[in-house]
GROMACS .gro file of C-alpha atoms in nm:
model
  339
    1UNK     CA    1   0.000   0.000   0.000
    2UNK     CA    2   0.289   0.238   0.075
    3UNK     CA    3   0.418   0.206  -0.280
    4UNK     CA    4   0.065   0.265  -0.418
    5UNK     CA    5   0.032   0.580  -0.210
    6UNK     CA    6   0.367   0.718  -0.331
    7UNK     CA    7   0.259   0.649  -0.691
    8UNK     CA    8  -0.068   0.831  -0.640
    9UNK     CA    9   0.113   1.130  -0.486
   10UNK     CA   10   0.324   1.164  -0.800
   11UNK     CA   11   0.018   1.118  -1.018
   12UNK     CA   12  -0.173   1.390  -0.837
   13UNK     CA   13   0.112   1.639  -0.869
   14UNK     CA   14   0.086   1.615  -1.248
   15UNK     CA   15  -0.294   1.645  -1.273
   16UNK     CA   16  -0.435   1.895  -1.527
   17UNK     CA   17  -0.785   1.979  -1.644
   18UNK     CA   18  -0.901   2.163  -1.954
   19UNK     CA   19  -1.252   2.244  -1.830
   20UNK     CA   20  -1.466   2.246  -1.521
   21UNK     CA   21  -1.624   1.920  -1.635
   22UNK     CA   22  -1.283   1.750  -1.649
   23UNK     CA   23  -1.205   1.892  -1.305
   24UNK     CA   24  -1.524   1.747  -1.164
   25UNK     CA   25  -1.434   1.411  -1.316
   26UNK     CA   26  -1.097   1.420  -1.136
   27UNK     CA   27  -1.263   1.510  -0.807
   28UNK     CA   28  -1.502   1.217  -0.839
   29UNK     CA   29  -1.217   0.982  -0.933
   30UNK     CA   30  -0.998   1.062  -0.633
   31UNK     CA   31  -1.218   1.209  -0.358
   32UNK     CA   32  -1.576   1.093  -0.401
   33UNK     CA   33  -1.727   0.838  -0.168
   34UNK     CA   34  -1.630   0.555  -0.402
   35UNK     CA   35  -1.309   0.722  -0.520
   36UNK     CA   36  -0.954   0.589  -0.499
   37UNK     CA   37  -0.847   0.765  -0.177
   38UNK     CA   38  -1.159   0.676   0.031
   39UNK     CA   39  -1.116   0.315  -0.088
   40UNK     CA   40  -0.759   0.312   0.042
   41UNK     CA   41  -0.876   0.448   0.374
   42UNK     CA   42  -1.131   0.169   0.397
   43UNK     CA   43  -0.847  -0.082   0.348
   44UNK     CA   44  -0.645   0.082   0.627
   45UNK     CA   45  -0.788  -0.164   0.880
   46UNK     CA   46  -0.609  -0.447   0.700
   47UNK     CA   47  -0.264  -0.286   0.737
   48UNK     CA   48  -0.022  -0.457   0.976
   49UNK     CA   49   0.001  -0.294   1.317
   50UNK     CA   50   0.368  -0.198   1.281
   51UNK     CA   51   0.290  -0.007   0.955
   52UNK     CA   52  -0.031   0.170   1.063
   53UNK     CA   53   0.144   0.488   1.181
   54UNK     CA   54   0.342   0.534   0.857
   55UNK     CA   55   0.053   0.437   0.630
   56UNK     CA   56  -0.189   0.665   0.818
   57UNK     CA   57   0.040   0.966   0.776
   58UNK     CA   58   0.082   0.894   0.405
   59UNK     CA   59  -0.292   0.858   0.354
   60UNK     CA   60  -0.356   1.195   0.517
   61UNK     CA   61  -0.082   1.349   0.302
   62UNK     CA   62  -0.237   1.194  -0.010
   63UNK     CA   63  -0.585   1.319   0.075
   64UNK     CA   64  -0.463   1.673   0.146
   65UNK     CA   65  -0.254   1.675  -0.173
   66UNK     CA   66  -0.551   1.571  -0.384
   67UNK     CA   67  -0.780   1.829  -0.223
   68UNK     CA   68  -0.521   2.107  -0.263
   69UNK     CA   69  -0.465   2.017  -0.628
   70UNK     CA   70  -0.839   2.019  -0.707
   71UNK     CA   71  -0.880   2.356  -0.531
   72UNK     CA   72  -0.581   2.503  -0.714
   73UNK     CA   73  -0.715   2.400  -1.054
   74UNK     CA   74  -1.058   2.540  -0.961
   75UNK     CA   75  -0.899   2.873  -0.868
   76UNK     CA   76  -0.722   2.887  -1.203
   77UNK     CA   77  -1.051   2.843  -1.390
   78UNK     CA   78  -1.222   3.116  -1.188
   79UNK     CA   79  -0.930   3.355  -1.234
   80UNK     CA   80  -0.926   3.296  -1.610
   81UNK     CA   81  -1.286   3.424  -1.643
   82UNK     CA   82  -1.335   3.791  -1.550
   83UNK     CA   83  -1.650   3.893  -1.363
   84UNK     CA   84  -1.786   4.063  -1.672
   85UNK     CA   85  -1.799   3.729  -1.855
   86UNK     CA   86  -2.008   3.556  -1.590
   87UNK     CA   87  -2.342   3.440  -1.734
   88UNK     CA   88  -2.657   3.624  -1.633
   89UNK     CA   89  -2.855   3.347  -1.465
   90UNK     CA   90  -3.174   3.556  -1.474
   91UNK     CA   91  -3.170   3.579  -1.854
   92UNK     CA   92  -3.393   3.344  -2.052
   93UNK     CA   93  -3.213   3.069  -2.240
   94UNK     CA   94  -3.320   3.215  -2.575
   95UNK     CA   95  -3.512   3.521  -2.693
   96UNK     CA   96  -3.884   3.479  -2.623
   97UNK     CA   97  -4.122   3.693  -2.828
   98UNK     CA   98  -4.365   3.897  -2.620
   99UNK     CA   99  -4.714   3.754  -2.610
  100UNK     CA  100  -5.044   3.939  -2.649
  101UNK     CA  101  -5.356   3.950  -2.441
  102UNK     CA  102  -5.633   3.717  -2.548
  103UNK     CA  103  -5.921   3.904  -2.718
  104UNK     CA  104  -6.168   3.766  -2.463
  105UNK     CA  105  -5.952   3.902  -2.181
  106UNK     CA  106  -5.929   4.238  -2.357
  107UNK     CA  107  -6.307   4.266  -2.394
  108UNK     CA  108  -6.380   4.138  -2.042
  109UNK     CA  109  -6.151   4.402  -1.894
  110UNK     CA  110  -6.311   4.672  -2.108
  111UNK     CA  111  -6.661   4.568  -1.995
  112UNK     CA  112  -6.553   4.567  -1.630
  113UNK     CA  113  -6.388   4.908  -1.671
  114UNK     CA  114  -6.704   5.058  -1.821
  115UNK     CA  115  -6.926   4.933  -1.541
  116UNK     CA  116  -6.656   5.024  -1.290
  117UNK     CA  117  -6.703   5.387  -1.393
  118UNK     CA  118  -7.071   5.345  -1.298
  119UNK     CA  119  -6.973   5.231  -0.950
  120UNK     CA  120  -6.996   4.853  -0.999
  121UNK     CA  121  -6.747   4.629  -0.818
  122UNK     CA  122  -6.638   4.282  -0.935
  123UNK     CA  123  -6.779   3.973  -0.762
  124UNK     CA  124  -6.682   3.612  -0.827
  125UNK     CA  125  -6.814   3.270  -0.726
  126UNK     CA  126  -6.760   2.895  -0.773
  127UNK     CA  127  -6.801   2.729  -1.112
  128UNK     CA  128  -6.927   2.407  -0.948
  129UNK     CA  129  -7.257   2.512  -0.796
  130UNK     CA  130  -7.572   2.379  -0.631
  131UNK     CA  131  -7.926   2.377  -0.765
  132UNK     CA  132  -8.045   2.648  -0.525
  133UNK     CA  133  -7.806   2.921  -0.637
  134UNK     CA  134  -7.825   2.838  -1.010
  135UNK     CA  135  -8.198   2.763  -1.048
  136UNK     CA  136  -8.433   2.753  -0.749
  137UNK     CA  137  -8.345   3.091  -0.598
  138UNK     CA  138  -8.387   3.247  -0.944
  139UNK     CA  139  -8.748   3.126  -0.999
  140UNK     CA  140  -8.665   2.837  -1.232
  141UNK     CA  141  -8.955   2.594  -1.212
  142UNK     CA  142  -8.891   2.227  -1.153
  143UNK     CA  143  -8.989   2.148  -1.512
  144UNK     CA  144  -8.792   2.437  -1.668
  145UNK     CA  145  -8.600   2.321  -1.982
  146UNK     CA  146  -8.271   2.459  -1.842
  147UNK     CA  147  -8.280   2.184  -1.578
  148UNK     CA  148  -8.278   1.919  -1.850
  149UNK     CA  149  -7.957   1.722  -1.901
  150UNK     CA  150  -7.941   1.850  -2.262
  151UNK     CA  151  -7.867   2.200  -2.134
  152UNK     CA  152  -7.691   2.153  -1.800
  153UNK     CA  153  -7.389   1.949  -1.692
  154UNK     CA  154  -7.488   1.773  -1.369
  155UNK     CA  155  -7.237   1.594  -1.148
  156UNK     CA  156  -7.294   1.218  -1.160
  157UNK     CA  157  -7.457   1.075  -0.845
  158UNK     CA  158  -7.512   1.430  -0.716
  159UNK     CA  159  -7.832   1.560  -0.880
  160UNK     CA  160  -7.817   1.891  -0.692
  161UNK     CA  161  -7.456   1.967  -0.796
  162UNK     CA  162  -7.383   2.106  -1.141
  163UNK     CA  163  -7.155   2.326  -1.350
  164UNK     CA  164  -7.307   2.673  -1.343
  165UNK     CA  165  -7.499   2.766  -1.658
  166UNK     CA  166  -7.482   3.142  -1.589
  167UNK     CA  167  -7.305   3.375  -1.347
  168UNK     CA  168  -7.640   3.472  -1.191
  169UNK     CA  169  -7.544   3.229  -0.916
  170UNK     CA  170  -7.285   3.483  -0.805
  171UNK     CA  171  -7.559   3.744  -0.773
  172UNK     CA  172  -7.768   3.526  -0.543
  173UNK     CA  173  -7.468   3.448  -0.324
  174UNK     CA  174  -7.387   3.817  -0.290
  175UNK     CA  175  -7.749   3.909  -0.210
  176UNK     CA  176  -7.761   3.639   0.059
  177UNK     CA  177  -7.463   3.776   0.249
  178UNK     CA  178  -7.473   4.150   0.170
  179UNK     CA  179  -7.739   4.405   0.252
  180UNK     CA  180  -7.839   4.662  -0.012
  181UNK     CA  181  -7.720   4.873  -0.177
  182UNK     CA  182  -7.564   4.605  -0.397
  183UNK     CA  183  -7.389   4.708  -0.718
  184UNK     CA  184  -7.181   4.426  -0.867
  185UNK     CA  185  -7.059   4.289  -1.197
  186UNK     CA  186  -6.994   3.915  -1.225
  187UNK     CA  187  -6.757   3.797  -1.500
  188UNK     CA  188  -6.677   3.427  -1.533
  189UNK     CA  189  -6.682   3.101  -1.725
  190UNK     CA  190  -7.009   2.910  -1.763
  191UNK     CA  191  -7.103   2.570  -1.905
  192UNK     CA  192  -7.393   2.441  -2.114
  193UNK     CA  193  -7.443   2.109  -2.284
  194UNK     CA  194  -7.465   2.239  -2.640
  195UNK     CA  195  -7.344   2.113  -2.975
  196UNK     CA  196  -7.019   2.283  -3.078
  197UNK     CA  197  -7.049   2.502  -3.387
  198UNK     CA  198  -6.927   2.833  -3.525
  199UNK     CA  199  -7.176   3.013  -3.297
  200UNK     CA  200  -7.194   2.791  -2.986
  201UNK     CA  201  -6.962   2.604  -2.748
  202UNK     CA  202  -7.016   2.396  -2.437
  203UNK     CA  203  -6.813   2.647  -2.235
  204UNK     CA  204  -6.806   3.022  -2.276
  205UNK     CA  205  -6.784   3.344  -2.072
  206UNK     CA  206  -7.048   3.575  -1.933
  207UNK     CA  207  -7.064   3.909  -1.758
  208UNK     CA  208  -7.371   3.987  -1.549
  209UNK     CA  209  -7.450   4.303  -1.355
  210UNK     CA  210  -7.680   4.358  -1.058
  211UNK     CA  211  -7.795   4.677  -0.888
  212UNK     CA  212  -8.026   4.661  -0.585
  213UNK     CA  213  -8.124   4.966  -0.380
  214UNK     CA  214  -8.426   5.175  -0.292
  215UNK     CA  215  -8.618   5.335  -0.580
  216UNK     CA  216  -8.430   5.158  -0.863
  217UNK     CA  217  -8.634   5.185  -1.182
  218UNK     CA  218  -8.631   5.061  -1.539
  219UNK     CA  219  -8.517   5.408  -1.641
  220UNK     CA  220  -8.197   5.353  -1.440
  221UNK     CA  221  -8.143   5.028  -1.628
  222UNK     CA  222  -8.196   5.194  -1.964
  223UNK     CA  223  -7.947   5.469  -1.890
  224UNK     CA  224  -7.683   5.216  -1.777
  225UNK     CA  225  -7.738   5.015  -2.096
  226UNK     CA  226  -7.713   5.320  -2.319
  227UNK     CA  227  -7.393   5.431  -2.146
  228UNK     CA  228  -7.241   5.083  -2.188
  229UNK     CA  229  -7.334   5.056  -2.558
  230UNK     CA  230  -7.186   5.394  -2.647
  231UNK     CA  231  -6.867   5.331  -2.449
  232UNK     CA  232  -6.815   4.986  -2.596
  233UNK     CA  233  -6.922   5.033  -2.959
  234UNK     CA  234  -6.895   5.406  -3.020
  235UNK     CA  235  -7.081   5.730  -2.952
  236UNK     CA  236  -7.308   5.681  -3.256
  237UNK     CA  237  -7.449   5.351  -3.126
  238UNK     CA  238  -7.825   5.335  -3.065
  239UNK     CA  239  -8.005   5.077  -2.853
  240UNK     CA  240  -8.343   4.907  -2.877
  241UNK     CA  241  -8.524   4.718  -2.599
  242UNK     CA  242  -8.768   4.440  -2.690
  243UNK     CA  243  -9.000   4.267  -2.439
  244UNK     CA  244  -8.881   3.920  -2.341
  245UNK     CA  245  -8.907   3.668  -2.057
  246UNK     CA  246  -8.657   3.549  -1.797
  247UNK     CA  247  -8.762   3.365  -1.480
  248UNK     CA  248  -8.561   3.596  -1.254
  249UNK     CA  249  -8.661   3.938  -1.395
  250UNK     CA  250  -8.999   4.108  -1.445
  251UNK     CA  251  -9.038   4.298  -1.671
  252UNK     CA  252  -8.766   4.155  -1.894
  253UNK     CA  253  -8.614   4.274  -2.219
  254UNK     CA  254  -8.364   4.188  -2.489
  255UNK     CA  255  -8.133   4.469  -2.592
  256UNK     CA  256  -8.022   4.528  -2.952
  257UNK     CA  257  -7.764   4.775  -3.075
  258UNK     CA  258  -7.749   4.939  -3.413
  259UNK     CA  259  -7.525   4.728  -3.637
  260UNK     CA  260  -7.171   4.863  -3.618
  261UNK     CA  261  -7.093   4.730  -3.968
  262UNK     CA  262  -7.367   4.892  -4.169
  263UNK     CA  263  -7.460   5.158  -3.910
  264UNK     CA  264  -7.823   5.052  -3.914
  265UNK     CA  265  -7.868   5.045  -4.289
  266UNK     CA  266  -7.890   4.665  -4.314
  267UNK     CA  267  -7.632   4.401  -4.406
  268UNK     CA  268  -7.589   4.020  -4.393
  269UNK     CA  269  -7.432   4.044  -4.044
  270UNK     CA  270  -7.748   4.198  -3.894
  271UNK     CA  271  -7.974   4.001  -4.133
  272UNK     CA  272  -8.066   4.329  -4.301
  273UNK     CA  273  -8.252   4.451  -3.992
  274UNK     CA  274  -7.998   4.711  -3.887
  275UNK     CA  275  -7.999   4.570  -3.532
  276UNK     CA  276  -7.790   4.308  -3.345
  277UNK     CA  277  -7.893   4.148  -3.015
  278UNK     CA  278  -7.625   4.163  -2.746
  279UNK     CA  279  -7.778   4.101  -2.401
  280UNK     CA  280  -8.079   4.029  -2.182
  281UNK     CA  281  -8.192   4.242  -1.891
  282UNK     CA  282  -8.482   4.334  -1.664
  283UNK     CA  283  -8.599   4.434  -1.319
  284UNK     CA  284  -8.517   4.175  -1.052
  285UNK     CA  285  -8.827   3.972  -0.972
  286UNK     CA  286  -8.948   4.050  -0.615
  287UNK     CA  287  -8.957   3.677  -0.531
  288UNK     CA  288  -8.584   3.651  -0.615
  289UNK     CA  289  -8.513   3.930  -0.366
  290UNK     CA  290  -8.724   3.752  -0.104
  291UNK     CA  291  -8.546   3.421  -0.171
  292UNK     CA  292  -8.218   3.595  -0.087
  293UNK     CA  293  -8.352   3.758   0.230
  294UNK     CA  294  -8.409   4.109   0.087
  295UNK     CA  295  -8.737   4.291   0.157
  296UNK     CA  296  -8.894   4.346  -0.186
  297UNK     CA  297  -9.134   4.608  -0.045
  298UNK     CA  298  -8.835   4.830   0.036
  299UNK     CA  299  -8.580   4.743  -0.230
  300UNK     CA  300  -8.586   4.696  -0.606
  301UNK     CA  301  -8.316   4.631  -0.861
  302UNK     CA  302  -8.217   4.552  -1.215
  303UNK     CA  303  -7.997   4.280  -1.366
  304UNK     CA  304  -7.839   4.229  -1.706
  305UNK     CA  305  -7.620   3.966  -1.864
  306UNK     CA  306  -7.417   3.924  -2.182
  307UNK     CA  307  -7.180   3.675  -2.342
  308UNK     CA  308  -6.823   3.799  -2.370
  309UNK     CA  309  -6.771   3.599  -2.689
  310UNK     CA  310  -7.077   3.767  -2.839
  311UNK     CA  311  -6.949   4.115  -2.758
  312UNK     CA  312  -6.603   4.024  -2.891
  313UNK     CA  313  -6.757   3.896  -3.214
  314UNK     CA  314  -6.934   4.226  -3.263
  315UNK     CA  315  -6.639   4.441  -3.167
  316UNK     CA  316  -6.380   4.266  -3.386
  317UNK     CA  317  -6.606   4.100  -3.647
  318UNK     CA  318  -6.490   3.746  -3.561
  319UNK     CA  319  -6.716   3.508  -3.751
  320UNK     CA  320  -6.635   3.177  -3.574
  321UNK     CA  321  -6.651   3.154  -3.194
  322UNK     CA  322  -6.429   2.843  -3.198
  323UNK     CA  323  -6.130   3.055  -3.298
  324UNK     CA  324  -6.117   3.198  -2.944
  325UNK     CA  325  -6.029   2.855  -2.803
  326UNK     CA  326  -5.794   2.711  -3.069
  327UNK     CA  327  -5.480   2.899  -2.952
  328UNK     CA  328  -5.382   2.969  -3.312
  329UNK     CA  329  -5.098   3.222  -3.287
  330UNK     CA  330  -5.187   3.364  -3.630
  331UNK     CA  331  -5.529   3.461  -3.495
  332UNK     CA  332  -5.418   3.586  -3.153
  333UNK     CA  333  -5.138   3.813  -3.284
  334UNK     CA  334  -5.403   4.021  -3.463
  335UNK     CA  335  -5.492   4.168  -3.126
  336UNK     CA  336  -5.148   4.302  -3.034
  337UNK     CA  337  -5.275   4.658  -3.032
  338UNK     CA  338  -5.589   4.579  -2.833
  339UNK     CA  339  -5.471   4.686  -2.488
   0.00000   0.00000   0.00000
């Protein structure tokens, strides 16, 4: 063993490395747990008693020599590279082109900003909901078509648990825990069991607004709708309200805007009517207020709801709703300036 140690000492004195990888290989070879020097130290117990003192001193000298050599070579590598050449570890590995905001996100933010200027605050709720908040509290009868499996995704083995079909469920949750005045806007993803086509998907996005206070009238609703339409589609936009029916509002209406392509003159987009439907609205039904613990003899309110995809289609003339979900970079980069 003594001769082997002397040979290793000479070998270590002549060690060289051309890179940090080669240096690491040398360190592993001589000093790692399974390296040459630790292996010799494990064999030390087999050395004859009269040689243990000499062999022990040589082993320590060998270990120190190897460690000093490795450290010296490491110092040389560090000294050969000035600080200015050190890599910036915070830099990305390669240039990454800047992304753009998704058109649905752009329009959702714009809608929220418009209603924010009217004093509305944003409210959110769960996408997996119960029957009470999605249907029963909103006057949906037991035999209403929206409860049918063809329209609603129910959770298997849990008939009262479902994926929300509208963000009106957020409104009922807010009315249950907050006393009027309530002035909220509820953006979010909703789900309906519909066939996928250029104009419909099984998941899409809605924004609904709710205002409950004393002496709220249909005139207040109309003024809010007119303000929204002009801010979103331009100062020349006109609106039209048509009577409709929703279980949770009475009276109810559908709102149309003057076609922003033909400016009301008539074109294929508006089916030559000059008008395009964009949302539903109405005065909150008194029974909905009572279901949420609000005295309908004191308070009244209005609600409205719209599909974000629908508004985006109108604003940017996107003909196929499926394009919003395909992540085609050629489509998304068209909205670089839409901030």
